[in-house]
C-alpha cells in the first residue's frame, strides 16, 4: 500500500513538473495591483525587497512635453512598495513602473495594451465615462479580422470589422462607419486602445446610437497587417512608415469600400456611410472625404493632422479649396472636428477651421481639455457615434 502511494505521488510530481513547463497553472502572487477603490482612488503595489527606488508613471500623471513624469512609491518592512492616487476621474488608464530606473510592467496585472512599440498595463475607473469602456451585461456585437484584396496596393490586407448585436440573425442592411487610426497604429488600435466594440455595444444598448457596422482599417499601406499578424512574422513596430501621408492610402481606399459592400449587408449609399479617424487617421478622413466628395454624409476629424508630410505629390491634395466647395455643393449631414486645448496640432486645426469659415462650410467643433491622447479620442468617438445616421 505504502509503495503504491509512493508511486502515485511520484507520478503526480512528475506530471506536475511536466505540466508546469507547458502551462502556468501554479505560481503568481496574492498581491492586488492596481486596486480600484469605491471612491475612485487607486492603489498600486510592487514587491521589490532589494530595490532602492520604485516609481510610477501613467497617462494621468502630469508630464512636461513628451517626457513622462513619475510619482514615488513607499516601501514597507517586507519590501512591498505602495502608492495610492487621489480621486481619479472615470476613464481607461495606462501605466508602467520604473524600478531603480528600469521601466517595468506590473507583474500583478495581466492586462496590457500595445501602442506602437510600447507595452503598458491598463485599468478602468468606473462611475462615469469609463463604464462605456467596460464589457457590460448588454447584447454584444461580433468582431472579426478579415483579409481583403487591395489591387491598388498589390496585396491582400487585414481589416477589423465590428458587426452590431443581431447582425447574424437579421436581414436588415446597416450603415457603416469607417474608423481610422493614427500614426504607428494599425487595424488593432481602435479595438485595443480605443475600446471601440465596448463603446458601440454600450451606446447601442442605451439607445444612444443606431446599430452600425464599424470598419477599422490599417492605414499603413505598405503593411499586410499589424505587426505579428502578417507574413513578416514578429518584428518591432515603428511609428513612421512609407506612404502613410502621401496620398496612397486615400487613392486606394475604394478597395476597402468595395470589399465591405460586396461582403456585408450595408446601406451602400452616401447616407449610410461615415468616416472618422484620429491624428493621421483624421488626416486620411479629411482628404478621403474631399477626394471622394459624394461618398460620405458623416465626417469626423479627431485631433487631425491637416497637411501632407514632405513633398507629397498626389492628386489627392490638389485644389483643396475646390474639393471643399464640391463637398459643400454635394451636401453632407455632419462635419465634426474635435481637438484638445494642449494638442500639438491645435494651431493647425485652428488654421483649418479658419479656411472652412472663409468658405462658409458648416461644421461642429468640440474643444476638450488635454492633448493628443487616447482619453480624448475615446471621448470623441463616444460623442460622434450618437450623431450618425439620423
Coordinates of C-alpha atoms in Angstrom, one line a residue:
X1 CA 0.0 0.0 0.0
X2 CA 2.8 2.4 1.0
X3 CA 4.6 1.5 -2.2
X4 CA 1.5 2.3 -4.3
X5 CA 1.1 5.7 -2.6
X6 CA 4.7 6.5 -3.2
X7 CA 4.4 5.6 -6.9
X8 CA 1.2 7.7 -7.2
X9 CA 2.8 10.7 -5.5
X10 CA 5.9 10.4 -7.7
X11 CA 3.8 10.3 -10.9
X12 CA 1.8 13.3 -9.8
X13 CA 5.1 15.2 -9.1
X14 CA 6.5 14.2 -12.4
X15 CA 3.2 15.2 -14.2
X16 CA 3.2 18.5 -12.3
X17 CA 6.7 19.3 -13.3
X18 CA 6.0 18.5 -16.9
X19 CA 2.7 20.4 -17.0
X20 CA 4.3 23.4 -15.4
X21 CA 6.7 23.7 -18.3
X22 CA 3.7 23.8 -20.7
X23 CA 1.0 25.8 -18.9
X24 CA 1.2 28.2 -16.0
X25 CA -1.2 26.5 -13.6
X26 CA 0.7 27.5 -10.5
X27 CA 2.7 30.4 -9.2
X28 CA 1.6 34.0 -9.3
X29 CA 1.1 36.3 -6.4
X30 CA -1.7 37.3 -4.0
X31 CA -0.7 41.0 -4.4
X32 CA -3.5 43.1 -5.9
X33 CA -2.3 45.8 -8.2
X34 CA -3.9 48.0 -9.3
X35 CA -6.7 48.1 -6.7
X36 CA -9.5 50.4 -7.8
X37 CA -11.4 51.6 -4.7
X38 CA -15.1 52.5 -4.4
X39 CA -14.1 56.2 -4.0
X40 CA -12.2 56.1 -7.4
X41 CA -8.8 56.2 -5.7
X42 CA -6.4 53.5 -7.0
X43 CA -3.6 51.7 -5.1
X44 CA -0.5 50.2 -6.9
X45 CA 1.8 47.6 -5.3
X46 CA 5.2 46.2 -6.2
X47 CA 7.1 43.6 -4.3
X48 CA 10.8 44.5 -4.7
X49 CA 12.7 44.0 -1.5
X50 CA 16.1 44.8 -3.0
X51 CA 15.1 47.9 -5.0
X52 CA 16.3 51.3 -3.9
X53 CA 13.7 53.4 -5.8
X54 CA 10.3 52.5 -7.4
X55 CA 8.3 55.0 -9.3
X56 CA 5.1 55.0 -11.3
X57 CA 4.2 56.8 -14.5
X58 CA 0.7 56.9 -16.0
X59 CA -1.2 58.9 -18.6
X60 CA -3.0 60.8 -15.7
X61 CA 0.3 61.9 -14.2
X62 CA 1.2 65.5 -15.4
X63 CA 4.2 65.5 -17.7
X64 CA 6.3 68.0 -19.4
X65 CA 6.2 67.9 -23.2
X66 CA 6.9 64.3 -24.2
X67 CA 8.8 63.4 -21.0
X68 CA 6.8 61.2 -18.7
X69 CA 6.5 62.4 -15.1
X70 CA 6.6 59.9 -12.2
X71 CA 5.4 59.6 -8.6
X72 CA 7.3 57.7 -5.9
X73 CA 6.1 54.5 -4.2
X74 CA 6.8 53.9 -0.5
X75 CA 8.5 50.8 0.8
X76 CA 7.4 48.8 3.9
X77 CA 9.4 46.4 6.1
X78 CA 8.6 43.4 3.9
X79 CA 9.8 45.1 0.7
X80 CA 6.3 45.9 -0.6
X81 CA 6.2 49.3 -2.4
X82 CA 2.8 51.1 -2.4
X83 CA 1.2 54.2 -3.8
X84 CA -2.4 55.4 -3.7
X85 CA -3.7 58.1 -6.0
X86 CA -6.0 60.9 -5.3
X87 CA -9.6 60.5 -6.6
X88 CA -9.4 59.8 -10.3
X89 CA -12.0 60.7 -13.0
X90 CA -13.7 57.9 -14.7
X91 CA -11.6 56.6 -17.7
X92 CA -9.3 53.9 -19.0
X93 CA -5.7 54.5 -18.0
X94 CA -2.3 53.0 -18.8
X95 CA 0.8 52.9 -16.6
X96 CA 4.2 51.4 -16.0
X97 CA 6.7 51.2 -13.2
X98 CA 10.4 52.3 -13.0
X99 CA 12.3 50.0 -10.7
X100 CA 15.7 51.5 -10.0
X101 CA 15.4 53.3 -13.3
X102 CA 14.4 50.3 -15.3
X103 CA 11.0 50.5 -17.0
X104 CA 8.8 47.6 -16.0
X105 CA 5.2 46.4 -16.3
X106 CA 3.1 45.4 -13.3
X107 CA 3.7 41.7 -12.8
X108 CA 0.4 41.5 -10.9
X109 CA -1.7 42.9 -13.7
X110 CA -2.1 40.7 -16.8
X111 CA -4.0 43.4 -18.8
X112 CA -1.8 45.2 -21.2
X113 CA -2.1 47.3 -24.4
X114 CA 0.5 47.9 -27.2
X115 CA 0.8 51.4 -28.5
X116 CA 3.2 51.2 -31.5
X117 CA 6.2 49.5 -29.7
X118 CA 5.3 50.5 -26.1
X119 CA 3.6 47.9 -23.8
X120 CA 1.7 49.3 -20.8
X121 CA -0.7 47.9 -18.2
X122 CA -4.2 49.2 -18.2
X123 CA -7.1 49.6 -15.8
X124 CA -10.6 51.2 -15.8
X125 CA -12.0 53.6 -13.3
X126 CA -15.8 53.4 -13.4
X127 CA -18.7 55.6 -12.2
X128 CA -18.7 57.7 -15.4
X129 CA -17.5 57.5 -19.0
X130 CA -15.2 54.6 -18.1
X131 CA -18.3 52.4 -17.8
X132 CA -18.7 52.7 -21.5
X133 CA -15.3 51.1 -21.9
X134 CA -16.3 48.0 -19.9
X135 CA -17.8 44.8 -21.1
X136 CA -21.3 45.2 -19.5
X137 CA -24.2 42.8 -19.4
X138 CA -25.7 44.1 -22.7
X139 CA -26.1 42.4 -26.1
X140 CA -22.7 42.2 -27.8
X141 CA -21.7 42.6 -31.4
X142 CA -19.1 40.5 -33.2
X143 CA -15.6 41.4 -34.1
X144 CA -13.8 39.6 -37.0
X145 CA -10.5 40.0 -38.7
X146 CA -10.9 39.6 -42.4
X147 CA -8.5 39.7 -45.3
X148 CA -9.4 41.7 -48.4
X149 CA -7.9 42.1 -51.8
X150 CA -6.3 45.5 -52.4
X151 CA -5.4 45.8 -56.1
X152 CA -4.3 49.4 -55.5
X153 CA -1.7 48.2 -53.1
X154 CA -1.0 45.0 -54.9
X155 CA -1.5 42.8 -51.8
X156 CA -4.0 41.1 -49.6
X157 CA -4.6 43.1 -46.4
X158 CA -6.1 42.6 -43.0
X159 CA -9.0 44.5 -41.6
X160 CA -11.1 44.5 -38.4
X161 CA -14.8 44.6 -38.7
X162 CA -17.4 45.1 -35.9
X163 CA -21.0 44.0 -36.7
X164 CA -23.7 45.1 -34.2
X165 CA -25.8 42.8 -32.0
X166 CA -28.3 40.8 -34.0
X167 CA -26.5 41.2 -37.4
X168 CA -26.1 37.5 -37.9
X169 CA -29.8 36.8 -37.5
X170 CA -31.2 39.9 -39.2
X171 CA -31.9 40.5 -42.9
X172 CA -31.5 44.3 -42.4
X173 CA -29.0 46.5 -44.2
X174 CA -26.8 48.5 -41.9
X175 CA -24.9 51.8 -42.2
X176 CA -21.1 51.7 -42.0
X177 CA -18.6 53.8 -40.0
X178 CA -15.1 53.6 -41.4
X179 CA -12.8 54.3 -38.4
X180 CA -9.2 55.1 -39.0
X181 CA -6.2 55.0 -36.6
X182 CA -3.2 57.4 -36.1
X183 CA 0.5 57.1 -37.0
X184 CA 2.1 53.9 -35.7
X185 CA -1.3 52.3 -35.2
X186 CA -2.9 49.6 -37.3
X187 CA -6.2 47.6 -37.6
X188 CA -5.9 46.6 -33.9
X189 CA -5.6 50.1 -32.5
X190 CA -9.2 51.2 -32.2
X191 CA -10.2 47.8 -30.7
X192 CA -7.5 47.6 -28.1
X193 CA -6.7 51.2 -27.2
X194 CA -9.9 52.8 -28.4
X195 CA -12.3 50.2 -26.8
X196 CA -14.4 50.6 -30.0
X197 CA -16.5 47.5 -29.6
X198 CA -17.3 48.2 -26.0
X199 CA -18.3 51.7 -26.8
X200 CA -20.6 50.6 -29.6
X201 CA -22.2 47.8 -27.6
X202 CA -23.0 50.1 -24.7
X203 CA -24.2 53.1 -26.8
X204 CA -26.4 50.8 -28.9
X205 CA -27.8 49.1 -25.8
X206 CA -28.6 52.5 -24.2
X207 CA -30.4 53.6 -27.4
X208 CA -28.0 56.4 -28.0
X209 CA -26.5 55.0 -31.2
X210 CA -28.0 53.3 -34.2
X211 CA -26.8 49.7 -34.9
X212 CA -24.0 50.1 -37.4
X213 CA -21.0 48.2 -38.8
X214 CA -17.6 49.6 -37.9
X215 CA -14.7 49.0 -40.3
X216 CA -11.2 49.5 -38.8
X217 CA -8.6 49.6 -41.5
X218 CA -4.8 49.5 -41.5
X219 CA -3.7 52.9 -42.8
X220 CA -0.1 51.9 -43.3
X221 CA -0.5 50.8 -46.9
X222 CA 2.9 49.1 -47.0
X223 CA 1.7 46.6 -44.4
X224 CA -0.3 43.5 -45.0
X225 CA -1.4 43.6 -41.3
X226 CA -0.5 44.7 -37.8
X227 CA 3.0 43.6 -36.6
X228 CA 3.0 40.0 -35.7
X229 CA -0.2 39.3 -37.8
X230 CA 1.4 39.2 -41.3
X231 CA 3.8 37.0 -43.3
X232 CA 6.7 39.1 -41.9
X233 CA 6.1 37.4 -38.5
X234 CA 7.2 39.0 -35.3
X235 CA 9.2 42.3 -35.6
X236 CA 9.4 45.5 -33.6
X237 CA 6.8 48.0 -34.7
X238 CA 7.8 51.5 -35.7
X239 CA 5.8 54.7 -35.9
X240 CA 6.6 56.2 -39.3
X241 CA 6.2 54.0 -42.3
X242 CA 6.4 54.8 -46.0
X243 CA 3.4 56.1 -47.9
X244 CA 1.4 56.9 -44.8
X245 CA 0.6 60.5 -45.7
X246 CA 1.5 60.8 -49.4
X247 CA -1.9 60.1 -51.0
X248 CA -1.6 56.3 -51.4
X249 CA -4.0 55.5 -48.5
X250 CA -6.6 57.9 -49.9
X251 CA -6.2 56.7 -53.5
X252 CA -6.7 53.1 -52.6
X253 CA -9.5 53.5 -50.1
X254 CA -12.2 52.4 -52.6
X255 CA -10.7 48.9 -52.3
X256 CA -11.9 48.8 -48.7
X257 CA -15.4 50.1 -49.5
X258 CA -15.7 47.6 -52.4
X259 CA -14.9 44.7 -50.1
X260 CA -17.3 45.8 -47.4
X261 CA -20.2 46.4 -49.7
X262 CA -19.6 43.1 -51.5
X263 CA -19.4 41.0 -48.3
X264 CA -21.8 42.7 -45.8
X265 CA -25.4 43.8 -45.8
X266 CA -24.9 47.5 -45.9
X267 CA -26.6 50.7 -46.9
X268 CA -24.4 51.3 -49.9
X269 CA -25.0 54.9 -50.4
X270 CA -23.8 58.3 -49.1
X271 CA -26.4 58.5 -46.4
X272 CA -25.2 55.1 -45.0
X273 CA -21.5 55.9 -44.9
X274 CA -19.4 57.7 -42.3
X275 CA -15.7 58.2 -42.0
X276 CA -13.7 59.3 -39.0
X277 CA -10.2 59.0 -37.6
X278 CA -7.7 60.3 -35.1
X279 CA -4.5 62.2 -35.9
X280 CA -3.1 60.6 -39.1
X281 CA -6.5 58.9 -39.4
X282 CA -8.1 62.3 -39.1
X283 CA -5.8 63.5 -41.9
X284 CA -6.9 60.5 -44.0
X285 CA -10.6 61.0 -43.2
X286 CA -10.3 64.7 -44.2
X287 CA -8.7 64.0 -47.5
X288 CA -10.6 60.9 -48.4
X289 CA -13.9 62.8 -47.9
X290 CA -12.6 65.6 -50.1
X291 CA -11.2 63.4 -52.8
X292 CA -14.4 61.4 -53.0
X293 CA -16.8 64.2 -52.2
X294 CA -20.1 62.4 -52.8
X295 CA -19.3 59.3 -50.8
X296 CA -19.8 60.2 -47.1
X297 CA -22.6 62.1 -45.3
X298 CA -20.8 62.0 -42.0
X299 CA -17.1 63.0 -41.4
X300 CA -15.3 63.1 -38.1
X301 CA -11.8 64.5 -37.5
X302 CA -10.3 63.7 -34.1
X303 CA -7.1 65.7 -33.4
X304 CA -6.5 65.6 -37.2
X305 CA -3.2 66.3 -38.9
X306 CA -4.0 68.7 -41.8
X307 CA -1.1 69.0 -44.2
X308 CA 0.7 66.3 -46.2
X309 CA 4.2 65.4 -45.0
X310 CA 7.2 66.4 -47.1
X311 CA 6.9 66.7 -50.9
X312 CA 3.8 64.6 -51.2
X313 CA 2.9 64.7 -54.9
X314 CA -0.6 63.3 -55.3
X315 CA -3.8 64.5 -56.9
X316 CA -5.5 63.8 -53.6
X317 CA -4.1 67.1 -52.3
X318 CA -4.6 69.2 -55.4
X319 CA -7.1 72.1 -55.3
X320 CA -8.1 71.6 -51.7
X321 CA -10.5 74.6 -51.6
X322 CA -12.2 73.4 -54.8
X323 CA -12.6 70.0 -53.2
X324 CA -14.2 71.5 -50.2
X325 CA -16.6 73.6 -52.3
X326 CA -17.6 70.4 -54.2
X327 CA -18.2 68.6 -50.9
X328 CA -20.4 71.5 -49.8
X329 CA -22.3 71.5 -53.1
X330 CA -22.9 67.8 -52.9
X331 CA -24.2 68.2 -49.4
X332 CA -23.4 66.3 -46.1
X333 CA -25.1 65.9 -42.8
X334 CA -22.3 66.2 -40.3
X335 CA -18.7 67.5 -40.4
X336 CA -17.3 67.1 -36.8
X337 CA -13.9 68.3 -35.5
X338 CA -12.5 67.6 -32.1
X339 CA -9.2 68.8 -30.6
X340 CA -7.6 69.2 -27.2
X341 CA -6.5 72.6 -26.0
X342 CA -2.9 71.5 -25.4
X343 CA -2.7 69.2 -28.5
X344 CA 0.4 69.9 -30.6
X345 CA -1.9 70.0 -33.7
X346 CA -4.2 72.7 -32.2
X347 CA -2.8 75.6 -34.3
X348 CA -3.1 73.6 -37.5
X349 CA -6.7 72.8 -36.7
X350 CA -7.3 76.4 -35.8
X351 CA -5.9 77.4 -39.2
X352 CA -8.0 74.8 -41.0
X353 CA -11.2 76.0 -39.2
X354 CA -10.4 79.5 -40.5
X355 CA -10.2 78.1 -44.0
X356 CA -13.6 76.4 -43.6
X357 CA -15.1 79.5 -42.1
X358 CA -13.9 81.5 -45.1
X359 CA -15.6 79.1 -47.5
X360 CA -18.8 79.1 -45.4
X361 CA -18.6 75.4 -44.7
X362 CA -20.7 74.4 -41.7
X363 CA -19.2 72.1 -39.0
X364 CA -19.5 71.1 -35.4
X365 CA -16.4 72.0 -33.3
X366 CA -15.6 70.3 -30.0
X367 CA -12.7 71.6 -27.9
X368 CA -11.7 69.5 -24.9
X369 CA -9.1 69.6 -22.2
X370 CA -5.8 67.7 -22.6
X371 CA -3.8 66.9 -25.7
X372 CA -3.0 64.2 -28.2
X373 CA -4.4 61.3 -26.1
X374 CA -6.5 58.2 -26.4
X375 CA -8.6 59.5 -23.5
X376 CA -9.7 62.3 -25.8
X377 CA -10.2 60.1 -28.8
X378 CA -12.4 57.6 -26.9
X379 CA -14.5 60.6 -25.8
X380 CA -14.7 61.9 -29.3
X381 CA -15.9 58.6 -30.6
X382 CA -18.5 58.5 -27.8
X383 CA -19.7 62.0 -28.8
X384 CA -19.6 61.4 -32.5
X385 CA -21.3 58.0 -32.9
X386 CA -24.7 59.1 -31.5
X387 CA -24.9 61.8 -34.1
X388 CA -24.6 59.3 -37.0
X389 CA -27.3 58.1 -39.4
X390 CA -30.1 60.1 -38.0

